mmCIF file with all atom_site columns, C-alpha atoms and ligand atoms in Angstrom:
data_model
loop_
_atom_site.group_PDB
_atom_site.id
_atom_site.type_symbol
_atom_site.label_atom_id
_atom_site.label_alt_id
_atom_site.label_comp_id
_atom_site.label_asym_id
_atom_site.label_entity_id
_atom_site.label_seq_id
_atom_site.pdbx_PDB_ins_code
_atom_site.Cartn_x
_atom_site.Cartn_y
_atom_site.Cartn_z
_atom_site.occupancy
_atom_site.B_iso_or_equiv
_atom_site.pdbx_formal_charge
_atom_site.auth_seq_id
_atom_site.auth_comp_id
_atom_site.auth_asym_id
_atom_site.auth_atom_id
_atom_site.pdbx_PDB_model_num
ATOM   1   C  CA  . MET A 1 1   ? 19.725 -58.917 5.230   1.00 0.00 ? 253 MET A CA  1
ATOM   2   C  CA  . SER A 1 2   ? 18.021 -57.353 8.525   1.00 0.00 ? 254 SER A CA  1
ATOM   3   C  CA  . PHE A 1 3   ? 21.356 -54.833 8.126   1.00 0.00 ? 255 PHE A CA  1
ATOM   4   C  CA  . LEU A 1 4   ? 20.626 -53.841 4.524   1.00 0.00 ? 256 LEU A CA  1
ATOM   5   C  CA  . ILE A 1 5   ? 16.966 -52.605 5.231   1.00 0.00 ? 257 ILE A CA  1
ATOM   6   C  CA  . GLN A 1 6   ? 17.925 -50.334 8.155   1.00 0.00 ? 258 GLN A CA  1
ATOM   7   C  CA  . PHE A 1 7   ? 20.574 -48.482 6.284   1.00 0.00 ? 259 PHE A CA  1
ATOM   8   C  CA  . LEU A 1 8   ? 17.427 -48.436 3.603   1.00 0.00 ? 260 LEU A CA  1
ATOM   9   C  CA  . THR A 1 9   ? 14.941 -46.811 6.260   1.00 0.00 ? 261 THR A CA  1
ATOM   10  C  CA  . GLN A 1 10  ? 17.504 -45.045 7.311   1.00 0.00 ? 262 GLN A CA  1
ATOM   11  C  CA  . SER A 1 11  ? 18.875 -43.224 4.544   1.00 0.00 ? 263 SER A CA  1
ATOM   12  C  CA  . LEU A 1 12  ? 15.332 -42.595 3.519   1.00 0.00 ? 264 LEU A CA  1
ATOM   13  C  CA  . LYS A 1 13  ? 14.910 -40.888 6.569   1.00 0.00 ? 265 LYS A CA  1
ATOM   14  C  CA  . ASP A 1 14  ? 17.794 -38.498 5.973   1.00 0.00 ? 266 ASP A CA  1
ATOM   15  C  CA  . THR A 1 15  ? 16.268 -37.957 2.998   1.00 0.00 ? 267 THR A CA  1
ATOM   16  C  CA  . ARG A 1 16  ? 12.987 -36.940 4.142   1.00 0.00 ? 268 ARG A CA  1
ATOM   17  C  CA  . SER A 1 17  ? 15.006 -35.023 6.694   1.00 0.00 ? 269 SER A CA  1
ATOM   18  C  CA  . ILE A 1 18  ? 17.182 -33.459 4.137   1.00 0.00 ? 270 ILE A CA  1
ATOM   19  C  CA  . PHE A 1 19  ? 14.334 -32.858 2.162   1.00 0.00 ? 271 PHE A CA  1
ATOM   20  C  CA  . ASN A 1 20  ? 12.309 -30.374 4.891   1.00 0.00 ? 272 ASN A CA  1
ATOM   21  C  CA  . VAL A 1 21  ? 15.603 -28.192 5.992   1.00 0.00 ? 273 VAL A CA  1
ATOM   22  C  CA  . PHE A 1 22  ? 15.370 -28.032 2.103   1.00 0.00 ? 274 PHE A CA  1
ATOM   23  C  CA  . ARG A 1 23  ? 12.391 -26.822 2.190   1.00 0.00 ? 275 ARG A CA  1
ATOM   24  C  CA  . GLY A 1 24  ? 13.204 -25.097 5.446   1.00 0.00 ? 276 GLY A CA  1
ATOM   25  C  CA  . ILE A 1 25  ? 14.780 -22.908 3.091   1.00 0.00 ? 277 ILE A CA  1
ATOM   26  C  CA  . ILE A 1 26  ? 12.668 -22.617 0.159   1.00 0.00 ? 278 ILE A CA  1
ATOM   27  C  CA  . SER A 1 27  ? 10.080 -21.181 2.370   1.00 0.00 ? 279 SER A CA  1
ATOM   28  C  CA  . ALA A 1 28  ? 12.332 -19.049 4.235   1.00 0.00 ? 280 ALA A CA  1
ATOM   29  C  CA  . PHE A 1 29  ? 13.845 -18.177 1.467   1.00 0.00 ? 281 PHE A CA  1
ATOM   30  C  CA  . LEU A 1 30  ? 10.002 -17.177 -0.627  1.00 0.00 ? 282 LEU A CA  1
ATOM   31  C  CA  . LEU A 1 31  ? 9.722  -15.668 3.063   1.00 0.00 ? 283 LEU A CA  1
ATOM   32  C  CA  . SER A 1 32  ? 12.462 -12.948 3.062   1.00 0.00 ? 284 SER A CA  1
ATOM   33  C  CA  . MET A 1 33  ? 11.003 -12.527 -1.043  1.00 0.00 ? 285 MET A CA  1
ATOM   34  C  CA  . ALA A 1 34  ? 7.981  -11.482 0.482   1.00 0.00 ? 286 ALA A CA  1
ATOM   35  C  CA  . VAL A 1 35  ? 9.446  -9.274  3.113   1.00 0.00 ? 287 VAL A CA  1
ATOM   36  C  CA  . ILE A 1 36  ? 11.384 -7.530  1.116   1.00 0.00 ? 288 ILE A CA  1
ATOM   37  C  CA  . SER A 1 37  ? 8.953  -7.093  -2.476  1.00 0.00 ? 289 SER A CA  1
ATOM   38  C  CA  . SER A 1 38  ? 6.974  -5.386  0.349   1.00 0.00 ? 290 SER A CA  1
ATOM   39  C  CA  . ALA A 1 39  ? 9.272  -3.597  1.717   1.00 0.00 ? 291 ALA A CA  1
ATOM   40  C  CA  . SER A 1 40  ? 10.422 -1.643  -2.019  1.00 0.00 ? 292 SER A CA  1
ATOM   41  C  CA  . ALA A 1 41  ? 6.713  -0.470  -2.687  1.00 0.00 ? 293 ALA A CA  1
ATOM   42  C  CA  . VAL A 1 42  ? 6.928  2.076   -0.428  1.00 0.00 ? 294 VAL A CA  1
ATOM   43  C  CA  . ASP A 1 43  ? 4.359  4.637   0.088   1.00 0.00 ? 295 ASP A CA  1
ATOM   44  C  CA  . VAL A 1 44  ? 4.379  6.710   -2.436  1.00 0.00 ? 296 VAL A CA  1
ATOM   45  C  CA  . PRO A 1 45  ? 4.066  10.191  0.636   1.00 0.00 ? 297 PRO A CA  1
ATOM   46  C  CA  . THR A 1 46  ? 6.995  8.325   1.621   1.00 0.00 ? 298 THR A CA  1
ATOM   47  C  CA  . LEU A 1 47  ? 8.941  8.425   -2.178  1.00 0.00 ? 299 LEU A CA  1
ATOM   48  C  CA  . TYR A 1 48  ? 7.583  11.968  -2.684  1.00 0.00 ? 300 TYR A CA  1
ATOM   49  C  CA  . LYS A 1 49  ? 9.985  13.267  0.775   1.00 0.00 ? 301 LYS A CA  1
ATOM   50  C  CA  . ALA A 1 50  ? 13.071 10.826  -0.498  1.00 0.00 ? 302 ALA A CA  1
ATOM   51  C  CA  . SER A 1 51  ? 12.746 12.065  -3.865  1.00 0.00 ? 303 SER A CA  1
ATOM   52  C  CA  . CYS A 1 52  ? 10.412 15.228  -4.730  1.00 0.00 ? 304 CYS A CA  1
ATOM   53  C  CA  . ALA A 1 53  ? 10.476 17.008  -1.591  1.00 0.00 ? 305 ALA A CA  1
ATOM   54  C  CA  . VAL A 1 54  ? 12.779 18.818  -1.921  1.00 0.00 ? 306 VAL A CA  1
ATOM   55  C  CA  . CYS A 1 55  ? 12.473 20.723  -4.650  1.00 0.00 ? 307 CYS A CA  1
ATOM   56  C  CA  . HIS A 1 56  ? 8.369  20.645  -4.814  1.00 0.00 ? 308 HIS A CA  1
ATOM   57  C  CA  . ASP A 1 57  ? 7.722  21.655  -1.349  1.00 0.00 ? 309 ASP A CA  1
ATOM   58  C  CA  . SER A 1 58  ? 9.250  24.523  -1.241  1.00 0.00 ? 310 SER A CA  1
ATOM   59  C  CA  . GLY A 1 59  ? 9.269  25.499  -4.575  1.00 0.00 ? 311 GLY A CA  1
ATOM   60  C  CA  . ALA A 1 60  ? 12.600 25.598  -5.602  1.00 0.00 ? 312 ALA A CA  1
ATOM   61  C  CA  . LEU A 1 61  ? 14.037 26.546  -8.555  1.00 0.00 ? 313 LEU A CA  1
ATOM   62  C  CA  . ASN A 1 62  ? 10.268 27.879  -9.199  1.00 0.00 ? 314 ASN A CA  1
ATOM   63  C  CA  . ALA A 1 63  ? 9.339  23.642  -9.024  1.00 0.00 ? 315 ALA A CA  1
ATOM   64  C  CA  . PRO A 1 64  ? 4.859  24.230  -8.850  1.00 0.00 ? 316 PRO A CA  1
ATOM   65  C  CA  . LYS A 1 65  ? 4.949  23.576  -5.343  1.00 0.00 ? 317 LYS A CA  1
ATOM   66  C  CA  . LYS A 1 66  ? 3.033  20.689  -3.251  1.00 0.00 ? 318 LYS A CA  1
ATOM   67  C  CA  . GLY A 1 67  ? -1.060 21.153  -2.510  1.00 0.00 ? 319 GLY A CA  1
ATOM   68  C  CA  . ASP A 1 68  ? -0.783 24.241  -4.897  1.00 0.00 ? 320 ASP A CA  1
ATOM   69  C  CA  . LYS A 1 69  ? -4.451 23.608  -6.968  1.00 0.00 ? 321 LYS A CA  1
ATOM   70  C  CA  . THR A 1 70  ? -4.089 26.384  -9.767  1.00 0.00 ? 322 THR A CA  1
ATOM   71  C  CA  . LYS A 1 71  ? -0.987 25.564  -10.768 1.00 0.00 ? 323 LYS A CA  1
ATOM   72  C  CA  . TRP A 1 72  ? -0.666 21.432  -11.410 1.00 0.00 ? 324 TRP A CA  1
ATOM   73  C  CA  . GLU A 1 73  ? -4.624 21.574  -12.781 1.00 0.00 ? 325 GLU A CA  1
ATOM   74  C  CA  . THR A 1 74  ? -2.304 23.769  -16.035 1.00 0.00 ? 326 THR A CA  1
ATOM   75  C  CA  . ILE A 1 75  ? 0.442  21.713  -15.723 1.00 0.00 ? 327 ILE A CA  1
ATOM   76  C  CA  . LYS A 1 76  ? -2.051 18.765  -15.497 1.00 0.00 ? 328 LYS A CA  1
ATOM   77  C  CA  . LYS A 1 77  ? -3.358 19.978  -18.820 1.00 0.00 ? 329 LYS A CA  1
ATOM   78  C  CA  . LYS A 1 78  ? -0.902 17.608  -20.423 1.00 0.00 ? 330 LYS A CA  1
ATOM   79  C  CA  . GLY A 1 79  ? -1.732 15.057  -20.197 1.00 0.00 ? 331 GLY A CA  1
ATOM   80  C  CA  . MET A 1 80  ? -0.646 12.161  -17.070 1.00 0.00 ? 332 MET A CA  1
ATOM   81  C  CA  . PRO A 1 81  ? 1.177  10.555  -20.169 1.00 0.00 ? 333 PRO A CA  1
ATOM   82  C  CA  . ALA A 1 82  ? 3.249  13.189  -21.467 1.00 0.00 ? 334 ALA A CA  1
ATOM   83  C  CA  . LEU A 1 83  ? 4.163  14.546  -17.333 1.00 0.00 ? 335 LEU A CA  1
ATOM   84  C  CA  . VAL A 1 84  ? 5.403  11.188  -16.502 1.00 0.00 ? 336 VAL A CA  1
ATOM   85  C  CA  . ASN A 1 85  ? 7.931  11.745  -19.958 1.00 0.00 ? 337 ASN A CA  1
ATOM   86  C  CA  . GLY A 1 86  ? 9.005  14.344  -18.245 1.00 0.00 ? 338 GLY A CA  1
ATOM   87  C  CA  . VAL A 1 87  ? 9.652  14.068  -15.569 1.00 0.00 ? 339 VAL A CA  1
ATOM   88  C  CA  . LYS A 1 88  ? 11.957 10.442  -16.769 1.00 0.00 ? 340 LYS A CA  1
ATOM   89  C  CA  . SER A 1 89  ? 13.791 12.233  -18.923 1.00 0.00 ? 341 SER A CA  1
ATOM   90  C  CA  . GLY A 1 90  ? 13.801 15.851  -16.674 1.00 0.00 ? 342 GLY A CA  1
ATOM   91  C  CA  . MET A 1 91  ? 12.569 19.449  -17.469 1.00 0.00 ? 343 MET A CA  1
ATOM   92  C  CA  . MET A 1 92  ? 14.717 22.827  -16.834 1.00 0.00 ? 344 MET A CA  1
ATOM   93  C  CA  . GLN A 1 93  ? 15.589 22.961  -13.838 1.00 0.00 ? 345 GLN A CA  1
ATOM   94  C  CA  . MET A 1 94  ? 14.178 19.231  -12.966 1.00 0.00 ? 346 MET A CA  1
ATOM   95  C  CA  . PRO A 1 95  ? 16.325 15.916  -12.316 1.00 0.00 ? 347 PRO A CA  1
ATOM   96  C  CA  . ALA A 1 96  ? 16.118 13.270  -14.954 1.00 0.00 ? 348 ALA A CA  1
ATOM   97  C  CA  . GLY A 1 97  ? 13.917 10.748  -13.393 1.00 0.00 ? 349 GLY A CA  1
ATOM   98  C  CA  . GLY A 1 98  ? 13.281 13.800  -10.170 1.00 0.00 ? 350 GLY A CA  1
ATOM   99  C  CA  . LEU A 1 99  ? 15.842 12.079  -8.011  1.00 0.00 ? 351 LEU A CA  1
ATOM   100 C  CA  . CYS A 1 100 ? 13.539 8.580   -8.011  1.00 0.00 ? 352 CYS A CA  1
ATOM   101 C  CA  . ALA A 1 101 ? 16.637 6.387   -9.004  1.00 0.00 ? 353 ALA A CA  1
ATOM   102 C  CA  . ASP A 1 102 ? 14.042 3.455   -8.825  1.00 0.00 ? 354 ASP A CA  1
ATOM   103 C  CA  . CYS A 1 103 ? 11.237 4.787   -9.485  1.00 0.00 ? 355 CYS A CA  1
ATOM   104 C  CA  . LYS A 1 104 ? 8.071  3.157   -12.284 1.00 0.00 ? 356 LYS A CA  1
ATOM   105 C  CA  . ASP A 1 105 ? 6.054  5.289   -14.674 1.00 0.00 ? 357 ASP A CA  1
ATOM   106 C  CA  . GLU A 1 106 ? 2.604  4.195   -12.720 1.00 0.00 ? 358 GLU A CA  1
ATOM   107 C  CA  . ASP A 1 107 ? 4.810  5.613   -9.272  1.00 0.00 ? 359 ASP A CA  1
ATOM   108 C  CA  . TYR A 1 108 ? 5.135  8.693   -11.113 1.00 0.00 ? 360 TYR A CA  1
ATOM   109 C  CA  . ARG A 1 109 ? 1.998  8.903   -11.574 1.00 0.00 ? 361 ARG A CA  1
ATOM   110 C  CA  . GLN A 1 110 ? 1.100  8.366   -8.030  1.00 0.00 ? 362 GLN A CA  1
ATOM   111 C  CA  . LEU A 1 111 ? 3.313  10.961  -7.112  1.00 0.00 ? 363 LEU A CA  1
ATOM   112 C  CA  . ILE A 1 112 ? 2.013  13.517  -9.569  1.00 0.00 ? 364 ILE A CA  1
ATOM   113 C  CA  . GLU A 1 113 ? -1.331 13.202  -8.174  1.00 0.00 ? 365 GLU A CA  1
ATOM   114 C  CA  . TYR A 1 114 ? 0.185  13.522  -4.572  1.00 0.00 ? 366 TYR A CA  1
ATOM   115 C  CA  . MET A 1 115 ? 1.670  16.289  -4.793  1.00 0.00 ? 367 MET A CA  1
ATOM   116 C  CA  . SER A 1 116 ? -1.101 18.325  -7.516  1.00 0.00 ? 368 SER A CA  1
ATOM   117 C  CA  . GLN A 1 117 ? -3.791 17.860  -3.848  1.00 0.00 ? 369 GLN A CA  1
HETATM 118 C  C1  . LIG B 2 .   ? 15.527 18.739  -7.878  1.00 0.00 ? 35  LIG B C1  1
HETATM 119 C  C2  . LIG B 2 .   ? 14.408 20.189  -7.938  1.00 0.00 ? 35  LIG B C2  1
HETATM 120 C  C3  . LIG B 2 .   ? 13.193 18.686  -8.814  1.00 0.00 ? 35  LIG B C3  1
HETATM 121 C  C4  . LIG B 2 .   ? 12.924 17.434  -7.657  1.00 0.00 ? 35  LIG B C4  1
HETATM 122 C  C5  . LIG B 2 .   ? 13.632 16.774  -6.922  1.00 0.00 ? 35  LIG B C5  1
HETATM 123 C  C6  . LIG B 2 .   ? 11.876 17.107  -8.970  1.00 0.00 ? 35  LIG B C6  1
HETATM 124 N  N1  . LIG B 2 .   ? 11.741 17.735  -9.159  1.00 0.00 ? 35  LIG B N1  1
HETATM 125 FE FE1 . LIG B 2 .   ? 9.629  18.705  -10.680 1.00 0.00 ? 35  LIG B FE1 1
HETATM 126 N  N2  . LIG B 2 .   ? 9.971  20.340  -11.522 1.00 0.00 ? 35  LIG B N2  1
HETATM 127 C  C7  . LIG B 2 .   ? 11.572 21.080  -10.700 1.00 0.00 ? 35  LIG B C7  1
HETATM 128 C  C8  . LIG B 2 .   ? 11.298 21.996  -11.406 1.00 0.00 ? 35  LIG B C8  1
HETATM 129 C  C9  . LIG B 2 .   ? 11.818 23.338  -11.135 1.00 0.00 ? 35  LIG B C9  1
HETATM 130 C  C10 . LIG B 2 .   ? 9.630  21.998  -12.325 1.00 0.00 ? 35  LIG B C10 1
HETATM 131 C  C11 . LIG B 2 .   ? 9.605  23.293  -12.407 1.00 0.00 ? 35  LIG B C11 1
HETATM 132 C  C12 . LIG B 2 .   ? 10.117 22.735  -14.667 1.00 0.00 ? 35  LIG B C12 1
HETATM 133 C  C13 . LIG B 2 .   ? 11.517 23.186  -14.394 1.00 0.00 ? 35  LIG B C13 1
HETATM 134 O  O1  . LIG B 2 .   ? 11.612 24.643  -14.472 1.00 0.00 ? 35  LIG B O1  1
HETATM 135 O  O2  . LIG B 2 .   ? 12.369 22.612  -14.456 1.00 0.00 ? 35  LIG B O2  1
HETATM 136 C  C14 . LIG B 2 .   ? 9.625  20.778  -11.869 1.00 0.00 ? 35  LIG B C14 1
HETATM 137 C  C15 . LIG B 2 .   ? 8.205  20.678  -12.564 1.00 0.00 ? 35  LIG B C15 1
HETATM 138 C  C16 . LIG B 2 .   ? 7.247  19.082  -12.189 1.00 0.00 ? 35  LIG B C16 1
HETATM 139 C  C17 . LIG B 2 .   ? 6.108  18.363  -13.090 1.00 0.00 ? 35  LIG B C17 1
HETATM 140 C  C18 . LIG B 2 .   ? 5.092  19.416  -14.275 1.00 0.00 ? 35  LIG B C18 1
HETATM 141 C  C19 . LIG B 2 .   ? 5.882  19.090  -15.403 1.00 0.00 ? 35  LIG B C19 1
HETATM 142 C  C20 . LIG B 2 .   ? 4.949  19.858  -16.674 1.00 0.00 ? 35  LIG B C20 1
HETATM 143 O  O3  . LIG B 2 .   ? 5.257  19.062  -17.696 1.00 0.00 ? 35  LIG B O3  1
HETATM 144 O  O4  . LIG B 2 .   ? 5.010  21.393  -15.629 1.00 0.00 ? 35  LIG B O4  1
HETATM 145 C  C21 . LIG B 2 .   ? 6.305  17.628  -12.702 1.00 0.00 ? 35  LIG B C21 1
HETATM 146 C  C22 . LIG B 2 .   ? 4.979  17.414  -12.510 1.00 0.00 ? 35  LIG B C22 1
HETATM 147 C  C23 . LIG B 2 .   ? 6.951  17.151  -11.748 1.00 0.00 ? 35  LIG B C23 1
HETATM 148 N  N3  . LIG B 2 .   ? 8.172  18.084  -11.850 1.00 0.00 ? 35  LIG B N3  1
HETATM 149 C  C24 . LIG B 2 .   ? 7.520  15.972  -11.481 1.00 0.00 ? 35  LIG B C24 1
HETATM 150 C  C25 . LIG B 2 .   ? 8.225  15.382  -10.099 1.00 0.00 ? 35  LIG B C25 1
HETATM 151 C  C26 . LIG B 2 .   ? 8.725  14.155  -9.644  1.00 0.00 ? 35  LIG B C26 1
HETATM 152 C  C27 . LIG B 2 .   ? 6.959  12.771  -9.229  1.00 0.00 ? 35  LIG B C27 1
HETATM 153 C  C28 . LIG B 2 .   ? 9.668  14.382  -8.703  1.00 0.00 ? 35  LIG B C28 1
HETATM 154 C  C29 . LIG B 2 .   ? 9.969  13.492  -8.168  1.00 0.00 ? 35  LIG B C29 1
HETATM 155 C  C30 . LIG B 2 .   ? 10.853 12.228  -8.362  1.00 0.00 ? 35  LIG B C30 1
HETATM 156 C  C31 . LIG B 2 .   ? 9.683  15.818  -8.907  1.00 0.00 ? 35  LIG B C31 1
HETATM 157 N  N4  . LIG B 2 .   ? 9.170  16.375  -9.602  1.00 0.00 ? 35  LIG B N4  1
HETATM 158 C  C32 . LIG B 2 .   ? 11.462 15.674  -8.449  1.00 0.00 ? 35  LIG B C32 1
HETATM 159 C  C33 . LIG B 2 .   ? 12.392 20.148  -9.299  1.00 0.00 ? 35  LIG B C33 1
HETATM 160 C  C34 . LIG B 2 .   ? 12.412 19.415  -8.875  1.00 0.00 ? 35  LIG B C34 1
#
């Protein structure tokens, strides 16, 4: 009988330690998810450099230059949704998505704000 009790408490402890290991795995997983998701929220200047700067820094292919306020003021009259859609579908010289493979509408909006200043 005492053997049985010992066995039961032992396996109870085991279950707890398994649970702890499991909890450890879960929290490690959640932590890495948090790291990943904060890493994917790249800041706008970095995103700009990686995707749009090739053309919009130098004005290559006649792209409106970053910081050319007069030009961007005219462009922005089209309204932000139209500009975002323009980038997504591409324009005459601009490749669809502006070389940003995983930009979302919100990213484009921020990128356009950034390059128009
Ligand atoms: C390969 C060169 C290139 C890249 C990369 C590029 N663009 Fe452009 N972009 C252009 C050119 C050229 C124009 C001028 C319109 C045209 O001729 O297609 C333009 C125009 C624009 C306009 C004005 C559109 C309008 O309605 O007048 C916006 C907004 C814009 N780009 C945003 C972006 C954003 C945001 C990125 C990065 C995610 C980007 N572009 C990346 C070449 C580029």
